[in-house]
mmCIF file of C-alpha atoms in Angstrom:
data_model
loop_
_atom_site.group_PDB
_atom_site.id
_atom_site.type_symbol
_atom_site.label_atom_id
_atom_site.label_comp_id
_atom_site.label_asym_id
_atom_site.label_seq_id
_atom_site.Cartn_x
_atom_site.Cartn_y
_atom_site.Cartn_z
ATOM 1 C CA MET A 1 64.136 121.992 114.954
ATOM 2 C CA GLY A 2 66.304 123.905 112.515
ATOM 3 C CA LEU A 3 68.364 126.932 113.515
ATOM 4 C CA ALA A 4 68.723 129.937 111.223
ATOM 5 C CA LEU A 5 71.623 132.220 112.153
ATOM 6 C CA PHE A 6 71.976 135.693 110.677
ATOM 7 C CA ASP A 7 74.845 138.114 110.789
ATOM 8 C CA LEU A 8 73.505 141.643 111.127
ATOM 9 C CA ASP A 9 75.692 144.326 109.592
ATOM 10 C CA ASN A 10 75.736 144.345 105.780
ATOM 11 C CA THR A 11 73.746 141.094 105.911
ATOM 12 C CA LEU A 12 70.265 141.691 107.300
ATOM 13 C CA LEU A 13 71.009 145.417 107.306
ATOM 14 C CA SER A 14 72.163 147.260 104.200
ATOM 15 C CA GLY A 15 74.807 148.995 106.294
ATOM 16 C CA ASP A 16 76.861 148.648 109.467
ATOM 17 C CA SER A 17 75.000 149.481 112.689
ATOM 18 C CA ASP A 18 78.178 149.873 114.738
ATOM 19 C CA TYR A 19 79.679 152.305 112.239
ATOM 20 C CA GLU A 20 76.398 154.189 111.912
ATOM 21 C CA TRP A 21 76.084 154.459 115.708
ATOM 22 C CA GLY A 22 79.442 156.213 115.788
ATOM 23 C CA ARG A 23 78.397 158.580 113.002
ATOM 24 C CA PHE A 24 75.136 159.258 114.808
ATOM 25 C CA LEU A 25 76.955 160.141 118.034
ATOM 26 C CA ALA A 26 79.148 162.548 116.082
ATOM 27 C CA ASP A 27 76.155 164.129 114.360
ATOM 28 C CA ILE A 28 74.320 164.840 117.639
ATOM 29 C CA GLY A 29 77.463 166.243 119.265
ATOM 30 C CA ALA A 30 77.873 163.434 121.778
ATOM 31 C CA VAL A 31 81.497 162.940 120.700
ATOM 32 C CA ASP A 32 84.095 165.092 118.989
ATOM 33 C CA ARG A 33 83.088 164.748 115.348
ATOM 34 C CA GLU A 34 86.470 164.918 113.642
ATOM 35 C CA GLN A 35 88.444 162.823 116.092
ATOM 36 C CA TYR A 36 85.751 160.188 116.568
ATOM 37 C CA ALA A 37 84.974 159.905 112.864
ATOM 38 C CA ARG A 38 88.650 159.465 112.008
ATOM 39 C CA THR A 39 89.145 156.712 114.593
ATOM 40 C CA ASN A 40 85.828 155.050 113.766
ATOM 41 C CA ALA A 41 86.741 154.937 110.071
ATOM 42 C CA ARG A 42 90.129 153.387 110.864
ATOM 43 C CA PHE A 43 88.562 150.615 112.940
ATOM 44 C CA HIS A 44 85.925 150.039 110.257
ATOM 45 C CA ALA A 45 88.647 149.616 107.637
ATOM 46 C CA ASP A 46 90.422 147.130 109.918
ATOM 47 C CA TYR A 47 87.184 145.161 110.248
ATOM 48 C CA LEU A 48 86.673 145.026 106.501
ATOM 49 C CA ALA A 49 90.271 143.871 106.078
ATOM 50 C CA GLY A 50 89.889 141.120 108.685
ATOM 51 C CA ARG A 51 92.444 142.582 111.091
ATOM 52 C CA LEU A 52 90.259 144.299 113.695
ATOM 53 C CA ASP A 53 91.471 144.259 117.303
ATOM 54 C CA ILE A 54 88.038 143.767 118.843
ATOM 55 C CA HIS A 55 89.201 144.691 122.358
ATOM 56 C CA ALA A 56 90.808 147.951 121.221
ATOM 57 C CA PHE A 57 87.742 148.797 119.182
ATOM 58 C CA SER A 58 85.428 148.029 122.089
ATOM 59 C CA ARG A 59 87.389 150.263 124.463
ATOM 60 C CA PHE A 60 86.888 153.030 121.915
ATOM 61 C CA SER A 61 83.257 152.363 121.023
ATOM 62 C CA PHE A 62 82.085 151.639 124.582
ATOM 63 C CA THR A 63 83.507 154.905 125.957
ATOM 64 C CA PRO A 64 80.385 156.950 125.086
ATOM 65 C CA LEU A 65 78.285 154.245 126.759
ATOM 66 C CA ALA A 66 80.413 154.539 129.890
ATOM 67 C CA GLU A 67 80.386 158.332 129.946
ATOM 68 C CA ASN A 68 76.615 158.816 129.772
ATOM 69 C CA PRO A 69 73.733 157.772 132.069
ATOM 70 C CA PRO A 70 71.297 155.046 130.998
ATOM 71 C CA GLY A 71 68.364 157.375 130.366
ATOM 72 C CA VAL A 72 70.350 159.533 127.965
ATOM 73 C CA LEU A 73 71.709 156.480 126.142
ATOM 74 C CA GLN A 74 68.248 155.002 125.723
ATOM 75 C CA ALA A 75 66.891 158.250 124.282
ATOM 76 C CA TRP A 76 69.785 158.425 121.830
ATOM 77 C CA ARG A 77 69.273 154.792 120.854
ATOM 78 C CA ALA A 78 65.569 155.300 120.153
ATOM 79 C CA GLN A 79 66.360 158.215 117.849
ATOM 80 C CA PHE A 80 69.176 156.232 116.207
ATOM 81 C CA LEU A 81 66.841 153.320 115.548
ATOM 82 C CA GLU A 82 64.301 155.519 113.790
ATOM 83 C CA ASP A 83 66.686 157.787 111.901
ATOM 84 C CA ARG A 84 69.511 155.433 110.934
ATOM 85 C CA ILE A 85 68.447 151.791 111.248
ATOM 86 C CA ARG A 86 64.921 151.568 109.861
ATOM 87 C CA PRO A 87 66.091 152.863 106.456
ATOM 88 C CA LEU A 88 68.632 149.994 106.362
ATOM 89 C CA VAL A 89 65.966 147.285 106.798
ATOM 90 C CA GLY A 90 64.911 146.049 103.368
ATOM 91 C CA ALA A 91 62.074 143.828 102.200
ATOM 92 C CA PRO A 92 64.360 140.986 100.994
ATOM 93 C CA ALA A 93 65.984 140.663 104.431
ATOM 94 C CA LEU A 94 62.617 140.662 106.173
ATOM 95 C CA ALA A 95 61.369 138.040 103.700
ATOM 96 C CA LEU A 96 64.366 135.784 104.371
ATOM 97 C CA VAL A 97 63.745 135.910 108.112
ATOM 98 C CA GLU A 98 60.049 135.206 107.577
ATOM 99 C CA LYS A 99 60.865 132.261 105.302
ATOM 100 C CA HIS A 100 62.767 130.583 108.137
ATOM 101 C CA ARG A 101 60.127 131.542 110.680
ATOM 102 C CA ALA A 102 57.427 129.974 108.526
ATOM 103 C CA ALA A 103 59.527 126.808 108.226
ATOM 104 C CA GLY A 104 59.522 126.524 112.020
ATOM 105 C CA ASP A 105 63.222 127.277 112.428
ATOM 106 C CA THR A 106 64.575 128.941 115.546
ATOM 107 C CA LEU A 107 65.930 132.365 114.617
ATOM 108 C CA MET A 108 69.071 134.029 115.955
ATOM 109 C CA ILE A 109 71.087 137.120 115.108
ATOM 110 C CA ILE A 110 74.762 136.637 115.905
ATOM 111 C CA THR A 111 76.829 139.797 115.586
ATOM 112 C CA ALA A 112 80.070 141.376 116.732
ATOM 113 C CA THR A 113 78.248 144.655 117.333
ATOM 114 C CA ASN A 114 77.422 145.268 120.976
ATOM 115 C CA SER A 115 74.106 144.227 122.472
ATOM 116 C CA PHE A 116 73.114 147.759 123.523
ATOM 117 C CA VAL A 117 72.944 148.758 119.870
ATOM 118 C CA THR A 118 71.672 145.480 118.449
ATOM 119 C CA ARG A 119 68.967 144.247 120.844
ATOM 120 C CA PRO A 120 66.315 146.655 119.515
ATOM 121 C CA ILE A 121 67.411 145.894 115.941
ATOM 122 C CA ALA A 122 66.815 142.189 116.546
ATOM 123 C CA ASP A 123 63.393 143.178 117.863
ATOM 124 C CA LEU A 124 62.672 144.974 114.568
ATOM 125 C CA PHE A 125 63.130 141.646 112.806
ATOM 126 C CA GLY A 126 61.116 139.784 115.430
ATOM 127 C CA VAL A 127 64.178 137.717 116.363
ATOM 128 C CA ALA A 128 64.205 136.809 120.052
ATOM 129 C CA HIS A 129 67.633 135.173 120.226
ATOM 130 C CA LEU A 130 70.678 137.414 120.037
ATOM 131 C CA ILE A 131 74.361 136.703 120.533
ATOM 132 C CA ALA A 132 76.322 139.956 120.508
ATOM 133 C CA THR A 133 79.447 141.382 122.053
ATOM 134 C CA GLU A 134 78.521 142.361 125.601
ATOM 135 C CA PRO A 135 79.659 145.641 127.182
ATOM 136 C CA LYS A 136 80.601 145.175 130.811
ATOM 137 C CA ARG A 137 78.447 146.847 133.457
ATOM 138 C CA VAL A 138 79.120 147.988 136.991
ATOM 139 C CA GLY A 139 75.739 148.517 138.554
ATOM 140 C CA GLU A 140 73.588 150.307 135.966
ATOM 141 C CA ARG A 141 76.525 151.946 134.190
ATOM 142 C CA PHE A 142 78.639 150.598 131.366
ATOM 143 C CA VAL A 143 82.414 150.442 131.478
ATOM 144 C CA PRO A 144 84.562 150.382 128.318
ATOM 145 C CA GLU A 145 85.394 146.682 128.484
ATOM 146 C CA ILE A 146 83.989 143.475 127.008
ATOM 147 C CA GLU A 147 82.138 141.073 129.276
ATOM 148 C CA GLY A 148 83.154 137.511 128.433
ATOM 149 C CA ILE A 149 83.981 136.353 124.916
ATOM 150 C CA PRO A 150 83.368 138.841 122.097
ATOM 151 C CA ALA A 151 81.056 137.568 119.359
ATOM 152 C CA PHE A 152 83.723 138.042 116.708
ATOM 153 C CA GLN A 153 85.456 135.588 114.389
ATOM 154 C CA GLU A 154 86.126 132.366 116.340
ATOM 155 C CA GLY A 155 84.342 133.959 119.304
ATOM 156 C CA LYS A 156 81.043 133.538 117.475
ATOM 157 C CA VAL A 157 81.678 129.800 117.322
ATOM 158 C CA LEU A 158 82.489 129.611 121.034
ATOM 159 C CA ARG A 159 79.494 131.712 122.068
ATOM 160 C CA LEU A 160 77.144 129.666 119.888
ATOM 161 C CA GLN A 161 78.512 126.382 121.198
ATOM 162 C CA ALA A 162 77.870 127.521 124.763
ATOM 163 C CA TRP A 163 74.338 128.605 123.845
ATOM 164 C CA LEU A 164 73.598 125.306 122.101
ATOM 165 C CA GLU A 165 74.700 123.357 125.170
ATOM 166 C CA ALA A 166 71.835 125.049 126.995
ATOM 167 C CA HIS A 167 69.412 124.238 124.141
ATOM 168 C CA PRO A 168 69.973 120.544 123.324
ATOM 169 C CA GLU A 169 66.548 120.346 121.694
ATOM 170 C CA LEU A 170 67.907 122.295 118.705
ATOM 171 C CA ASP A 171 69.469 119.329 116.971
ATOM 172 C CA GLY A 172 68.249 120.032 113.424
ATOM 173 C CA GLU A 173 70.032 121.553 110.446
ATOM 174 C CA ARG A 174 71.720 124.925 110.780
ATOM 175 C CA TRP A 175 71.958 127.838 108.362
ATOM 176 C CA PHE A 176 74.222 130.852 108.654
ATOM 177 C CA TYR A 177 73.973 133.966 106.496
ATOM 178 C CA SER A 178 76.877 136.436 106.440
ATOM 179 C CA ASP A 179 78.634 138.973 104.247
ATOM 180 C CA SER A 180 82.023 138.917 105.947
ATOM 181 C CA ARG A 181 85.334 137.132 105.792
ATOM 182 C CA ASN A 182 85.358 137.468 109.587
ATOM 183 C CA ASP A 183 82.548 134.908 109.779
ATOM 184 C CA VAL A 184 84.288 132.086 107.917
ATOM 185 C CA PRO A 185 84.945 130.167 111.190
ATOM 186 C CA LEU A 186 81.207 129.884 111.820
ATOM 187 C CA LEU A 187 80.242 129.442 108.173
ATOM 188 C CA GLU A 188 82.502 126.384 108.112
ATOM 189 C CA ARG A 189 80.611 124.795 111.008
ATOM 190 C CA VAL A 190 77.010 124.917 109.792
ATOM 191 C CA ASP A 191 75.091 122.664 107.426
ATOM 192 C CA HIS A 192 74.118 125.509 105.116
ATOM 193 C CA PRO A 193 76.623 128.384 104.845
ATOM 194 C CA VAL A 194 75.282 131.227 102.690
ATOM 195 C CA ALA A 195 77.265 134.280 101.597
ATOM 196 C CA VAL A 196 75.126 137.428 101.446
ATOM 197 C CA ASP A 197 76.437 140.273 99.277
ATOM 198 C CA PRO A 198 79.882 139.019 100.326
ATOM 199 C CA ASP A 199 83.091 140.968 100.632
ATOM 200 C CA GLU A 200 85.811 140.083 98.139
ATOM 201 C CA THR A 201 87.495 137.491 100.339
ATOM 202 C CA LEU A 202 84.281 135.717 101.300
ATOM 203 C CA ALA A 203 83.114 135.760 97.678
ATOM 204 C CA GLN A 204 86.299 133.961 96.667
ATOM 205 C CA ILE A 205 85.976 131.410 99.476
ATOM 206 C CA ALA A 206 82.316 130.811 98.614
ATOM 207 C CA ALA A 207 83.217 130.221 94.961
ATOM 208 C CA GLU A 208 85.990 127.775 95.896
ATOM 209 C CA ARG A 209 83.756 125.796 98.259
ATOM 210 C CA GLY A 210 80.528 125.930 96.326
ATOM 211 C CA TRP A 211 78.662 127.916 98.955
ATOM 212 C CA PRO A 212 75.502 129.677 97.746
ATOM 213 C CA VAL A 213 75.768 133.429 97.237
ATOM 214 C CA ILE A 214 72.649 135.570 97.524
ATOM 215 C CA SER A 215 71.892 139.269 97.540
ATOM 216 C CA LEU A 216 69.586 141.043 99.939
ATOM 217 C CA HIS A 217 70.699 144.485 98.833
ATOM 218 C CA GLY A 218 70.421 144.513 95.053
ATOM 219 C CA GLY A 219 73.760 143.014 94.058
ATOM 220 C CA PRO A 220 74.427 140.111 91.671
ATOM 221 C CA ALA A 221 73.949 136.704 93.214
ATOM 222 C CA GLN A 222 73.448 133.066 92.421
ATOM 223 C CA ALA A 223 70.413 131.242 93.714
ATOM 224 C CA PRO A 224 70.884 129.096 96.824
ATOM 225 C CA ARG A 225 71.269 125.407 96.015
#
């Protein structure tokens, strides 16, 4: 069976769920708006530039998870999903997922954004398999640390390799769709790398290597080969 891998932020979504979660927390008064927004924007710029310290960012972004009880977090997340995420889910992204589903491919979202935020987003797309950065838990409460390997840059490759070892039946062709220079390590390791509304660096790499470039969000693109 084939395996279709999708990055989430700015790929299936027409925005960044991690960044929007931070803005949402500021808007509802769960964090100090000015201080949190300033730090969140700095980390977001580092991500776009390919220099994000994922552990430093996770200590920052997991702190609201650690400071609030599960019931409160789940209520916030439900509101966030309706108010901020559903508007970022477009018909072209849904159609791409359905194309692979109809072809019989196994579907997976693989994202650096933490699993607390992204699990219900994967459910919106009907995608059962998710590899995401995992916040550590002690009992039922989160702590501001990463559990295991973060699903970021080369970490996506390592996490996927470990998952595939447990699913040896998935020996068919593999696709990976991403917008980000941070995903080049995984794009290089699949049969069908596809750049989706790529950042400047990924667009250049895709042009040099002949990778297809598509748009799910209204930008210029070439048809997949």
